[in-house]
XYZ file of N, CA and C in Angstrom:
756
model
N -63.783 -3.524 -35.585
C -64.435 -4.537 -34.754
C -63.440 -5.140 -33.777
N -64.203 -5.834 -32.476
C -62.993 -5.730 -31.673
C -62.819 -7.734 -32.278
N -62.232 -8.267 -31.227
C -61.821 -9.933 -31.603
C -63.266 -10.686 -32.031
N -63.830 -10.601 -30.312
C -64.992 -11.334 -30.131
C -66.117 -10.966 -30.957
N -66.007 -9.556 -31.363
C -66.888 -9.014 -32.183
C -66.848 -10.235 -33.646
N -65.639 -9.528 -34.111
C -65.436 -11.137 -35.701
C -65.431 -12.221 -35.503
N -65.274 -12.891 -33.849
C -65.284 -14.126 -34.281
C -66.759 -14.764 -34.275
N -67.894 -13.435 -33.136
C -69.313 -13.736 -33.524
C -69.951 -13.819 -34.895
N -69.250 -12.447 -35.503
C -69.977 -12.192 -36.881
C -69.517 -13.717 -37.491
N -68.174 -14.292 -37.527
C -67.914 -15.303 -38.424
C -69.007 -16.624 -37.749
N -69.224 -16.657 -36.632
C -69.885 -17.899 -36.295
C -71.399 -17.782 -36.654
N -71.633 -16.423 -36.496
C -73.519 -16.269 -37.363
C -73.422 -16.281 -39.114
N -72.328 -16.187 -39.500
C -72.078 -16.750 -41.335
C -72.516 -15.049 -41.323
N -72.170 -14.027 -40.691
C -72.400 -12.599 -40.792
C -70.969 -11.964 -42.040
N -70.146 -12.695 -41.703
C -68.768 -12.587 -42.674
C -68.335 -13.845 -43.276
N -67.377 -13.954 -43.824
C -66.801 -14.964 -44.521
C -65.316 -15.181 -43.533
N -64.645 -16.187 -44.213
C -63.254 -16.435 -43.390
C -62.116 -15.318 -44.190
N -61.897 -15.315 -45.146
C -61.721 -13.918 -45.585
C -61.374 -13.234 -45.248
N -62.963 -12.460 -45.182
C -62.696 -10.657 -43.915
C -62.700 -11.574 -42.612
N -62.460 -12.427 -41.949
C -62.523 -12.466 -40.497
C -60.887 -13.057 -40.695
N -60.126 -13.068 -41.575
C -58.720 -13.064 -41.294
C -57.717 -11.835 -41.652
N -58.792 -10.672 -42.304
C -58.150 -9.487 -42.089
C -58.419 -8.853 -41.350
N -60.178 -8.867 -40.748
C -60.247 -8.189 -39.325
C -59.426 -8.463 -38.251
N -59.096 -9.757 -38.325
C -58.535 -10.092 -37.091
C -56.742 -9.806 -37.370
N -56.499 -9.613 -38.445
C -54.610 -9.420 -38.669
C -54.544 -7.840 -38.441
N -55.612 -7.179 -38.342
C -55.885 -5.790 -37.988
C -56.247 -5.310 -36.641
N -56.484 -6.398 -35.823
C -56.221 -6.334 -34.639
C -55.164 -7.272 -33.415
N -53.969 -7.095 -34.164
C -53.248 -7.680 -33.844
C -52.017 -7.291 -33.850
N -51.859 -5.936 -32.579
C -50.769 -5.143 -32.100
C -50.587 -5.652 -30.594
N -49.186 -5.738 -30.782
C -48.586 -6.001 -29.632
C -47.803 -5.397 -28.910
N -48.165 -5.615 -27.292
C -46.986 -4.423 -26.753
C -45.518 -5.405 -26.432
N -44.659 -4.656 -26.130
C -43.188 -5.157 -26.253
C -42.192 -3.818 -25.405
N -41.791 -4.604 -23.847
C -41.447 -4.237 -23.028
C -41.707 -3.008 -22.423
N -43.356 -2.316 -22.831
C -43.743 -1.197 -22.539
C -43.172 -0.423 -23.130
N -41.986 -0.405 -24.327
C -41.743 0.794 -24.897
C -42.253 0.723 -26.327
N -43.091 0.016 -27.107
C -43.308 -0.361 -28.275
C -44.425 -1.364 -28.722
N -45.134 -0.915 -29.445
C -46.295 -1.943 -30.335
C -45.617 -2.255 -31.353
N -46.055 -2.949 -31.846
C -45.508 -3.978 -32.492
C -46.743 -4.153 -33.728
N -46.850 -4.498 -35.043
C -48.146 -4.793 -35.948
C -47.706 -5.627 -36.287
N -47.869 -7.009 -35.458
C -47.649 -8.582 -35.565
C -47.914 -9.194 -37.162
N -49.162 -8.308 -37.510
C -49.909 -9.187 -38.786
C -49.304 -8.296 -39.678
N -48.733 -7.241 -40.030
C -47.960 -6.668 -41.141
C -47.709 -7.459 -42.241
N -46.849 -8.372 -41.864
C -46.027 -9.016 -42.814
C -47.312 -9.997 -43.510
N -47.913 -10.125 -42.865
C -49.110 -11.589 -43.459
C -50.315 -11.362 -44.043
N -50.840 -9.586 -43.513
C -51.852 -8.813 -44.042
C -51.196 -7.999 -45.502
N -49.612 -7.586 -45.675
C -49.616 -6.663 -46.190
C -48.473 -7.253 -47.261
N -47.996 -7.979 -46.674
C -46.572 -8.616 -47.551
C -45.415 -8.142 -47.061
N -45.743 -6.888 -46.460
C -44.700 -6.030 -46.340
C -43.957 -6.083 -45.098
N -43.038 -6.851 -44.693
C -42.365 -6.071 -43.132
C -42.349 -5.099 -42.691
N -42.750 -4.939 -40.934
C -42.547 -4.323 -40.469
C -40.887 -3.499 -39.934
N -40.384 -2.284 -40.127
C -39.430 -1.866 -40.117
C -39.140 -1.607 -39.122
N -37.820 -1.838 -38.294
C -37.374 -1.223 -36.796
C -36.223 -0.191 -37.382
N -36.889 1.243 -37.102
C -35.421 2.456 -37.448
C -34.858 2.156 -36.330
N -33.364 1.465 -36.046
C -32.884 1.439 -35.308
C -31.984 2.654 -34.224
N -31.726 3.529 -34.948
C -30.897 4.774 -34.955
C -31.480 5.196 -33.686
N -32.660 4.957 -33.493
C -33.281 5.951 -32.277
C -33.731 5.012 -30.878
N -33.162 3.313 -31.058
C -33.390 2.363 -29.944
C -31.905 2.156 -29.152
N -32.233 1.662 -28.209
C -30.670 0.865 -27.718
C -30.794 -0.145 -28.321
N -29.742 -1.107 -27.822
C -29.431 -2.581 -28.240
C -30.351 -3.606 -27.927
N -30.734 -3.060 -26.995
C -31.536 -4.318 -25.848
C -33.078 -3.980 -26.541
N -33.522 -2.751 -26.753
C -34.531 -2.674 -27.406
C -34.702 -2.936 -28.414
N -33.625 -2.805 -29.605
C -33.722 -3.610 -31.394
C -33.916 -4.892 -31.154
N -33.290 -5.570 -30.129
C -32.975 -7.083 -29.873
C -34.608 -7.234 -29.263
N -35.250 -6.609 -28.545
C -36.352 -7.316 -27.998
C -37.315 -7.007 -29.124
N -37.766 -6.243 -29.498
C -38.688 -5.715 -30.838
C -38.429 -6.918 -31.983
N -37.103 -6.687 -32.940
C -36.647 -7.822 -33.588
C -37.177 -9.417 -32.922
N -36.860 -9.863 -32.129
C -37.158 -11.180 -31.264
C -38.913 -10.956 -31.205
N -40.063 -10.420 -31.143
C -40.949 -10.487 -31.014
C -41.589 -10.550 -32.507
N -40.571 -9.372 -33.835
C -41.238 -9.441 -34.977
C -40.988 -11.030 -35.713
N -39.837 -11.676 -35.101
C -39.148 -13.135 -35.475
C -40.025 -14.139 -35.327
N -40.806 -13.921 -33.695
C -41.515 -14.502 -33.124
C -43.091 -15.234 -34.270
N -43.633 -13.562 -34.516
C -45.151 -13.903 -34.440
C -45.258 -13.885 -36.667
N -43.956 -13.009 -37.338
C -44.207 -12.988 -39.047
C -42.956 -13.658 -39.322
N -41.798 -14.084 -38.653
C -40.551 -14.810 -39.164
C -39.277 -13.849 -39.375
N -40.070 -12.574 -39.829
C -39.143 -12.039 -40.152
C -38.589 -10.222 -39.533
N -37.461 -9.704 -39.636
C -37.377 -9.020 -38.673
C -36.197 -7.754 -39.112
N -36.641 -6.946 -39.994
C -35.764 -6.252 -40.586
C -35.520 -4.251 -39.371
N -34.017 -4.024 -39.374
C -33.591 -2.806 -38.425
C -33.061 -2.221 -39.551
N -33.204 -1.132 -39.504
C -32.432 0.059 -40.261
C -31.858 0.440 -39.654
N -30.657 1.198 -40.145
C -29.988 2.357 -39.401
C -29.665 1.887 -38.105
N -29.262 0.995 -37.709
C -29.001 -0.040 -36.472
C -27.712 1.417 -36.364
N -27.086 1.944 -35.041
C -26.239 2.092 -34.867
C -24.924 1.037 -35.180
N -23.696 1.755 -35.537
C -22.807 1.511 -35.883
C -22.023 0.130 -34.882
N -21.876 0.885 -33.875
C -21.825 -0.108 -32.757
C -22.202 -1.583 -32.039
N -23.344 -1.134 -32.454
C -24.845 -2.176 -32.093
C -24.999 -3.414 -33.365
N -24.060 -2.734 -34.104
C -24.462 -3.686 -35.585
C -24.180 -5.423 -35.246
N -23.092 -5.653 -34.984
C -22.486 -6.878 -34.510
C -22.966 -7.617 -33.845
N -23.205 -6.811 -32.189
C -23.693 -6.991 -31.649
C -25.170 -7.701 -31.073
N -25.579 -7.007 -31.986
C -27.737 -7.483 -32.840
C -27.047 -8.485 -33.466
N -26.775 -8.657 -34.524
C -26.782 -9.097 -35.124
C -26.348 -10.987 -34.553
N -25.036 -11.014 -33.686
C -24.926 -11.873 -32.695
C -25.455 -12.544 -32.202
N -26.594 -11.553 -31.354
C -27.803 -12.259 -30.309
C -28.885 -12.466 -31.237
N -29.182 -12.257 -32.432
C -30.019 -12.829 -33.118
C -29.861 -13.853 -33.974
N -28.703 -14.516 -34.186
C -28.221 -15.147 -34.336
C -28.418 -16.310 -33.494
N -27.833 -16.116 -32.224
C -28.297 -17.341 -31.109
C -30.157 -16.998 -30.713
N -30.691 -16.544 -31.284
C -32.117 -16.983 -30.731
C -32.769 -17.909 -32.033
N -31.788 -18.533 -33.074
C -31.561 -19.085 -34.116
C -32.474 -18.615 -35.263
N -31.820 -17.299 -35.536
C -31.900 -16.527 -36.402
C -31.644 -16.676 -37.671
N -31.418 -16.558 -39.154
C -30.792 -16.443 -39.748
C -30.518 -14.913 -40.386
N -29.065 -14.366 -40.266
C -29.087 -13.617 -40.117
C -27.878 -12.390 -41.620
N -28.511 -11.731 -41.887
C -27.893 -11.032 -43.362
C -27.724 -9.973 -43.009
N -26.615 -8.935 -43.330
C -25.787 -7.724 -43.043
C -25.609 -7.465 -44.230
N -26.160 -5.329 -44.480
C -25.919 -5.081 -45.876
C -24.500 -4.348 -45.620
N -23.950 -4.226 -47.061
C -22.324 -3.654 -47.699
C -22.819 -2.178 -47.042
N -22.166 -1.118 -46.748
C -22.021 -0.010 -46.676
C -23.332 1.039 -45.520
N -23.966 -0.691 -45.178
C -25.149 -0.187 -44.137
C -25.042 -0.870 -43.058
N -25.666 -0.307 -42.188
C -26.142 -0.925 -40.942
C -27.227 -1.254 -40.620
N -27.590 -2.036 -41.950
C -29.542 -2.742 -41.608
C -29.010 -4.090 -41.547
N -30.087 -4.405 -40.418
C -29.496 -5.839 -40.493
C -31.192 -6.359 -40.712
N -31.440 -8.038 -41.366
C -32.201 -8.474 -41.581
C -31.990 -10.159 -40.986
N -32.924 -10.265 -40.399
C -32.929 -11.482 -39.767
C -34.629 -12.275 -40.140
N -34.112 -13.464 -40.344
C -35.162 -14.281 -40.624
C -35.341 -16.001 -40.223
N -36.213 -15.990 -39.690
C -36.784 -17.417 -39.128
C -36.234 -18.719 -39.658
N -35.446 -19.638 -39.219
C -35.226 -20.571 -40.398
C -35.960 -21.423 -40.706
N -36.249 -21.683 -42.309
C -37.328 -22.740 -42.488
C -38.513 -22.589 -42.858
N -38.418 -20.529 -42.953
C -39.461 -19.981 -43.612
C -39.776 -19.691 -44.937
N -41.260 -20.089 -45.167
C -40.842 -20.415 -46.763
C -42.008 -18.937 -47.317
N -41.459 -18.205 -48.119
C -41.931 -16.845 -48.690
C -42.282 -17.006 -50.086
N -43.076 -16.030 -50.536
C -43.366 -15.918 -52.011
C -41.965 -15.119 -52.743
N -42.013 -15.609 -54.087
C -40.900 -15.198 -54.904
C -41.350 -13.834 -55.928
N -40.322 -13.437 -55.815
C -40.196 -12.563 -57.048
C -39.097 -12.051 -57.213
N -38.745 -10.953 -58.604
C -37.186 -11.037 -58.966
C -37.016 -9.266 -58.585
N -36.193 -8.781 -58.237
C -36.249 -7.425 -58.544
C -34.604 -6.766 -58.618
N -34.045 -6.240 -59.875
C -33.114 -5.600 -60.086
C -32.791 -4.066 -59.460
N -31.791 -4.395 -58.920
C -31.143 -3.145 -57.682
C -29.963 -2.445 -58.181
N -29.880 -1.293 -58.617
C -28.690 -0.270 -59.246
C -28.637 0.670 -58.474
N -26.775 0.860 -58.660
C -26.619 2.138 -57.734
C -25.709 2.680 -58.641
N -26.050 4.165 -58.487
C -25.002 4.773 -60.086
C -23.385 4.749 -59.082
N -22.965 5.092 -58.070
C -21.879 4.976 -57.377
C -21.704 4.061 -56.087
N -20.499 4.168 -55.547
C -20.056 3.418 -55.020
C -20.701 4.540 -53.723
N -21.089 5.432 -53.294
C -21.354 6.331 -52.339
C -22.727 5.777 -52.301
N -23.727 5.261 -53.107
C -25.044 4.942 -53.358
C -25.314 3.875 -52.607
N -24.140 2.939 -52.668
C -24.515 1.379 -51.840
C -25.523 1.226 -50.878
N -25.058 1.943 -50.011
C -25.556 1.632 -48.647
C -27.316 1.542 -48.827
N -27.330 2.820 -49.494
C -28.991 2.710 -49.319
C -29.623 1.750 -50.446
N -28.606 1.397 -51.490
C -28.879 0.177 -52.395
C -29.238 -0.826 -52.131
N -28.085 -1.119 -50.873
C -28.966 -2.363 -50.129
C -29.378 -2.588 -48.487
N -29.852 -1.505 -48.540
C -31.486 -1.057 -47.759
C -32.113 -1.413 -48.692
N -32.497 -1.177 -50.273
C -33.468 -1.886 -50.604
C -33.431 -3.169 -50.806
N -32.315 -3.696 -50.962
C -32.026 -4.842 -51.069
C -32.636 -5.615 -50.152
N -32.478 -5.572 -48.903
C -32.597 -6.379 -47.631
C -34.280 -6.234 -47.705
N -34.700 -4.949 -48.042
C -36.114 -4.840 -47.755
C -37.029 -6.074 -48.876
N -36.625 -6.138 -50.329
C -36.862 -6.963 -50.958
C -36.768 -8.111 -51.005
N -35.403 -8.983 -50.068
C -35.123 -10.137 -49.608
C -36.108 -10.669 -48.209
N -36.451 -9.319 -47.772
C -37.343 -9.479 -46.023
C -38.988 -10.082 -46.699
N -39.203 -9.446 -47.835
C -40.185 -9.636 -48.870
C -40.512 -10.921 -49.589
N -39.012 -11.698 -49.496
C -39.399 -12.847 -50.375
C -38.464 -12.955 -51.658
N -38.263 -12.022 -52.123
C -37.897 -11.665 -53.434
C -36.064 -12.174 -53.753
N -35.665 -12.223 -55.141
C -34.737 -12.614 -54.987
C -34.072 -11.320 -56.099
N -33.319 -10.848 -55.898
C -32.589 -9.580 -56.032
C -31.538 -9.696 -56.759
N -30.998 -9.057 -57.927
C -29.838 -8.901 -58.719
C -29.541 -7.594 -59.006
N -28.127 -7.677 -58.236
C -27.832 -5.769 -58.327
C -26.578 -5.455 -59.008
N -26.393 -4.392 -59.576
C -25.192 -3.999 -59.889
C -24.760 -2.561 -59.644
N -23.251 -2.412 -59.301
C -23.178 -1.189 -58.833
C -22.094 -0.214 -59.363
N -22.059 0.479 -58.893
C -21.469 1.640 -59.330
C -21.158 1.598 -61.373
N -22.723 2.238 -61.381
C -22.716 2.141 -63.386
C -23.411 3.202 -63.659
N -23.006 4.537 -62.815
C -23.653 5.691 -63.053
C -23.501 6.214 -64.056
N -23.826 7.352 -64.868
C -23.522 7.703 -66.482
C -22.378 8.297 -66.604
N -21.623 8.957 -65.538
C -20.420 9.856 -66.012
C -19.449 8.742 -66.920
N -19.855 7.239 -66.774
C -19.309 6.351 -67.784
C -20.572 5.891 -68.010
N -21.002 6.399 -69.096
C -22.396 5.334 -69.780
C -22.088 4.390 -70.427
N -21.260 3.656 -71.088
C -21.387 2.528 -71.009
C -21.304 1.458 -70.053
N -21.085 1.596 -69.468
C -21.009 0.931 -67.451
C -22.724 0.387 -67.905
N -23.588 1.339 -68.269
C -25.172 1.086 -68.234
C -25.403 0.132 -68.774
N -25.456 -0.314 -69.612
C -26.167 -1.415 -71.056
C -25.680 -2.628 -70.364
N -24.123 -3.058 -69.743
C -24.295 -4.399 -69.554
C -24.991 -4.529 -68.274
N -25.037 -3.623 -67.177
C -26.017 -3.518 -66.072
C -27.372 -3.897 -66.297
N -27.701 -3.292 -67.514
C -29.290 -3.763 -67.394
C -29.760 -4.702 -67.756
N -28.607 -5.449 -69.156
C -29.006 -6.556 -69.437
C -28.813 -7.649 -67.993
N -28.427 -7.457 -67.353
C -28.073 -8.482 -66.286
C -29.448 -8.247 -65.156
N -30.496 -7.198 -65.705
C -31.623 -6.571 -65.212
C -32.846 -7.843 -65.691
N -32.430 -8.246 -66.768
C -33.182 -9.292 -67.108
C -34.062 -10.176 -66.540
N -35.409 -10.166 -66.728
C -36.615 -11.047 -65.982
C -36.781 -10.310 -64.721
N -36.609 -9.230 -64.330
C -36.578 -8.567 -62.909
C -38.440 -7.989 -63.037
N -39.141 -8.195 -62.284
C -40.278 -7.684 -62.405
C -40.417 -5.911 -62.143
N -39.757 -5.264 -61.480
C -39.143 -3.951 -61.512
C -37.624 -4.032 -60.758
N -37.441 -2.632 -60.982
C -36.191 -2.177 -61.074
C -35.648 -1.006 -60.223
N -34.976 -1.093 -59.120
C -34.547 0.229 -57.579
C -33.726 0.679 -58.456
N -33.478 2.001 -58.508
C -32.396 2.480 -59.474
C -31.618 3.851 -58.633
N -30.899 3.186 -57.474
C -30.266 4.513 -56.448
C -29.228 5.060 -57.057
N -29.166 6.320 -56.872
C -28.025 7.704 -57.598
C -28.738 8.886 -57.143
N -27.051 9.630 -56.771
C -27.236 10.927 -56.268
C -26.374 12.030 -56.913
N -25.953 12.956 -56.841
C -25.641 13.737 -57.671
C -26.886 14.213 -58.843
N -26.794 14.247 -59.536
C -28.337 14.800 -60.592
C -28.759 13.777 -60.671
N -28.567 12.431 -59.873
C -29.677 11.625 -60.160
C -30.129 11.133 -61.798
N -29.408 11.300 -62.709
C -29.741 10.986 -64.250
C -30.032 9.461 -64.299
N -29.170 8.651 -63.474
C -29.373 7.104 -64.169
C -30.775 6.204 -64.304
N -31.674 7.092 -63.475
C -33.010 6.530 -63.053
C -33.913 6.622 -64.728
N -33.691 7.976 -65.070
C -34.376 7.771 -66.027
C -33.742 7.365 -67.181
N -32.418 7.424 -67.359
C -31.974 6.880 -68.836
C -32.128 5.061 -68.336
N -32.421 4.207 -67.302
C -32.556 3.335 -66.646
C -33.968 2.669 -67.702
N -34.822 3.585 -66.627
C -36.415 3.899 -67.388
C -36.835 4.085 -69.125
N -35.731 4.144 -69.933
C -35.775 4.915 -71.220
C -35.649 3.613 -71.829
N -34.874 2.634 -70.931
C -34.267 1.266 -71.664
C -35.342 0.101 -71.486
N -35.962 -0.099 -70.358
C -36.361 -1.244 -69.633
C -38.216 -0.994 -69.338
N -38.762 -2.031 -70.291
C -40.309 -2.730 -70.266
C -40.815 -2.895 -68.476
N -40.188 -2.467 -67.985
C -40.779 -3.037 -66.298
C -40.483 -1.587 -64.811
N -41.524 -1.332 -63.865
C -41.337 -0.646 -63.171
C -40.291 -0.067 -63.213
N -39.703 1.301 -62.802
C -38.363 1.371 -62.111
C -39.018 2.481 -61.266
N -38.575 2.291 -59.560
C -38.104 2.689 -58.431
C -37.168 3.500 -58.656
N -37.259 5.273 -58.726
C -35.544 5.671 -58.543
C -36.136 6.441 -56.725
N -34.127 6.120 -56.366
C -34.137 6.138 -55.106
C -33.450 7.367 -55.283
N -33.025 8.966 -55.193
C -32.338 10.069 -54.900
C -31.720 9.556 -53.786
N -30.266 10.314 -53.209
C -29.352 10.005 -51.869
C -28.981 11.021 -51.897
N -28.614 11.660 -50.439
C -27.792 12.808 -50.291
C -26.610 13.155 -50.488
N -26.194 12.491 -51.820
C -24.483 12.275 -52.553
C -24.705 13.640 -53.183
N -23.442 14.825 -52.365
C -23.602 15.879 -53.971
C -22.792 16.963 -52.835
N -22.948 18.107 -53.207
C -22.479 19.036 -52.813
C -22.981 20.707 -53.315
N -22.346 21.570 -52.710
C -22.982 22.898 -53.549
C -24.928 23.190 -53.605
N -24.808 23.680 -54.532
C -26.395 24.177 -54.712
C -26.536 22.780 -55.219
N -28.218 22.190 -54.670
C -28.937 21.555 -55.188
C -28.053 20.107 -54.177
N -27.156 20.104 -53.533
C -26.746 19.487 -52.691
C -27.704 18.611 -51.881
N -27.062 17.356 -51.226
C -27.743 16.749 -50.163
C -28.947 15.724 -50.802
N -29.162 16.094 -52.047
C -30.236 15.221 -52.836
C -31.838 15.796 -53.592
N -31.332 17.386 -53.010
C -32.105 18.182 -53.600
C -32.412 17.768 -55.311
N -31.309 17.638 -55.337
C -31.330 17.933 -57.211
C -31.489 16.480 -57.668
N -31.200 15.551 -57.276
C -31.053 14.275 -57.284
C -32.943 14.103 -57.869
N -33.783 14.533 -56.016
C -34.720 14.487 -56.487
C -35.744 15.264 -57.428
N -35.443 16.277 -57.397
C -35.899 17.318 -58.547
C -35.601 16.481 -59.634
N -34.935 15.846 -60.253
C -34.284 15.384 -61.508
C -35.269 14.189 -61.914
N -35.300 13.481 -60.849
C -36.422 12.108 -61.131
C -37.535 12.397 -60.771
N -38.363 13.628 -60.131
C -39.396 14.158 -60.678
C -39.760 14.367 -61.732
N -38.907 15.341 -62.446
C -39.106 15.942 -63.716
C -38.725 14.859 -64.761
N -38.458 13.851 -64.344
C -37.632 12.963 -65.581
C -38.742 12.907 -66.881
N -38.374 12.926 -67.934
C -39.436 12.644 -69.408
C -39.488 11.318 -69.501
N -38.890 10.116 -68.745
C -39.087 8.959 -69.241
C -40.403 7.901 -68.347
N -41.403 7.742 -69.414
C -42.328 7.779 -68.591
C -42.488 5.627 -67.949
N -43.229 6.302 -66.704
C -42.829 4.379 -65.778
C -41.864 4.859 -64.517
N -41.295 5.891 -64.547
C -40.597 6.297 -63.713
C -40.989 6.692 -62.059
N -41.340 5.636 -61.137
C -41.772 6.159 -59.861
C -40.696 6.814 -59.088
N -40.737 7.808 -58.088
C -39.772 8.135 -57.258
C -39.869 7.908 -55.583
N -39.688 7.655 -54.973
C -39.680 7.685 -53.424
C -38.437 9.229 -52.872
N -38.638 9.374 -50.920
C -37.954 10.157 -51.486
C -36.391 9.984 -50.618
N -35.576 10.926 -50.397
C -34.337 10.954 -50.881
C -33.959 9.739 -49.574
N -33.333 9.120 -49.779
C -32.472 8.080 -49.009
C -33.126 7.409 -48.538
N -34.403 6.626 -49.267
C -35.446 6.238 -48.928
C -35.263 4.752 -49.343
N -34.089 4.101 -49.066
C -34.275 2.669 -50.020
C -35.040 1.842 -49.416
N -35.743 1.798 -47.946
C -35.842 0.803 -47.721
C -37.641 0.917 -48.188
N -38.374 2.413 -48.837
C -39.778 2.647 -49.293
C -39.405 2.425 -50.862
N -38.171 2.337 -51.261
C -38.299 1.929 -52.904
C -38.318 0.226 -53.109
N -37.693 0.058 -51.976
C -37.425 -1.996 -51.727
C -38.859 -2.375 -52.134
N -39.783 -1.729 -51.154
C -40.973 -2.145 -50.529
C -41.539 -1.965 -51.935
N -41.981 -0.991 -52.695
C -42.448 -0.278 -54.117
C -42.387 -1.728 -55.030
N -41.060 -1.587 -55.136
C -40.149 -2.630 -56.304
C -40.829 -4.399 -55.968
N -40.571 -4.553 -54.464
C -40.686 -5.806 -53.952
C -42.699 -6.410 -54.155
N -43.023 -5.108 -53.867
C -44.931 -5.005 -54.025
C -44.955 -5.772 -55.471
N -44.800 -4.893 -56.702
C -44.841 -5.367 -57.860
C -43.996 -5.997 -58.438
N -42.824 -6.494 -57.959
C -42.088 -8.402 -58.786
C -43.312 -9.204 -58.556
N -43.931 -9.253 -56.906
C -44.378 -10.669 -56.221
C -45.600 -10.792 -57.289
N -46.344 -9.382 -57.776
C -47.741 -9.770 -58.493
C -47.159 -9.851 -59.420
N -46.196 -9.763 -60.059
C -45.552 -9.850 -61.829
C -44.937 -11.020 -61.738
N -45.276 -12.057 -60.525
C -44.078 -13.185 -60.764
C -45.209 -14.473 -61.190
């Protein structure tokens, strides 16, 4: 339906306020400097932020996209921001009085409105190595863009299993659980084997040889026997954030 269409149906009592605030958050794309729409109501229809892959914009374009998603849901999360550009964004979003968070070993930056107040939930973030980070917190940021308040621990992959047990207890009250590792990917499900609540495993292209790149990673948390075990796929943290971040907010 187009605007005028719902706002007739709502004035003949044809709908409720309800559906005439999801019809209308469903029509509510925006253009942005002729190179980009924009799905303004994302964040307010869905919970979920809208994502800018940065990797494939200039500067001036993350910065205007970001500044419009700031604008109309508060909040304004870039992936894969070039290396360069990281600072930089991050800077000018800053002075359009931003508040503004940079992940360890990534170049997502997350910026948010100040003064915006979000729904809570808890969600525990593991990375079996120190090579895992980055996309660890890609989910991280995606779960914080969410609302959520995040407790991670890292590098507690199994080639030392005991590294595991005090990790998870520190997993505690987390409504689910991101569980990034690459190489065979094992920690997801011995993760899953321990813990009453979702787990998210994230595969990464950490490895080498046959089954390399995250092949095996994800083959591994496919096939895992431990059952609760969702997978997204390989270097995907910022669709396991989203997974993890979905079910804390209704488990909180």
């Amino acid at each position: 339906m187009e605007l005028d269409e719902v706002l007739e149906a709502l004035r003949d009592g044809r709908i409720g306020t309800g559906r005439a605030r999801t019809l209308i958050a469903l029509n509510s794309i925006e253009q942005v400097g002729g190179f980009a729409r924009v799905d303004a109501s994302r964040m307010e229809r869905t919970g979920t932020p809208e994502v800018v892959l940065g990797s494939t914009k200039t500067l001036a374009e993350a910065e205007a996209i970001a500044t419009r998603l700031l604008r109309t849901s508060g909040v304004a999360l870039i992936s894969r921001v070039r290396p360069r550009d990281r600072g930089r964004l991050a800077e000018r979003l800053r002075r359009r009085g931003a508040t503004v968070t940079l992940a360890r070993r990534s170049t997502a930056v997350l910026a948010r409105r100040r003064g915006r107040r979000q729904a809570r939930g808890r969600v525990g973030i593991m990375a079996a190595g120190t090579s895992d980070i980055g996309t660890a917190e890609e989910a991280r940021l995606m779960c914080e863009a969410m609302g959520c308040e995040c407790v991670t621990a890292y590098d507690v992959g199994i080639a030392a299993l005991g590294r595991v047990f005090p990790a998870v207890e520190e997993m505690a009250g987390a409504g689910a659980i991101v569980v990034v590792a690459g190489m065979e990917g094992a920690l997801a499900t011995v993760v899953s084997s321990l813990v009453d609540v979702p787990v998210i495993g994230v595969p990464t292209s950490v490895g080498y040889g046959h089954g390399g790149r995250g092949a095996a990673a994800l083959a591994s948390m496919l096939q895992s026997c431990a059952p609760g075990l969702a997978v997204v796929n390989i270097d995907n943290g910022i669709g396991g954030g989203a997974a993890a971040a979905r079910i804390a907010r209704r488990a909180r």
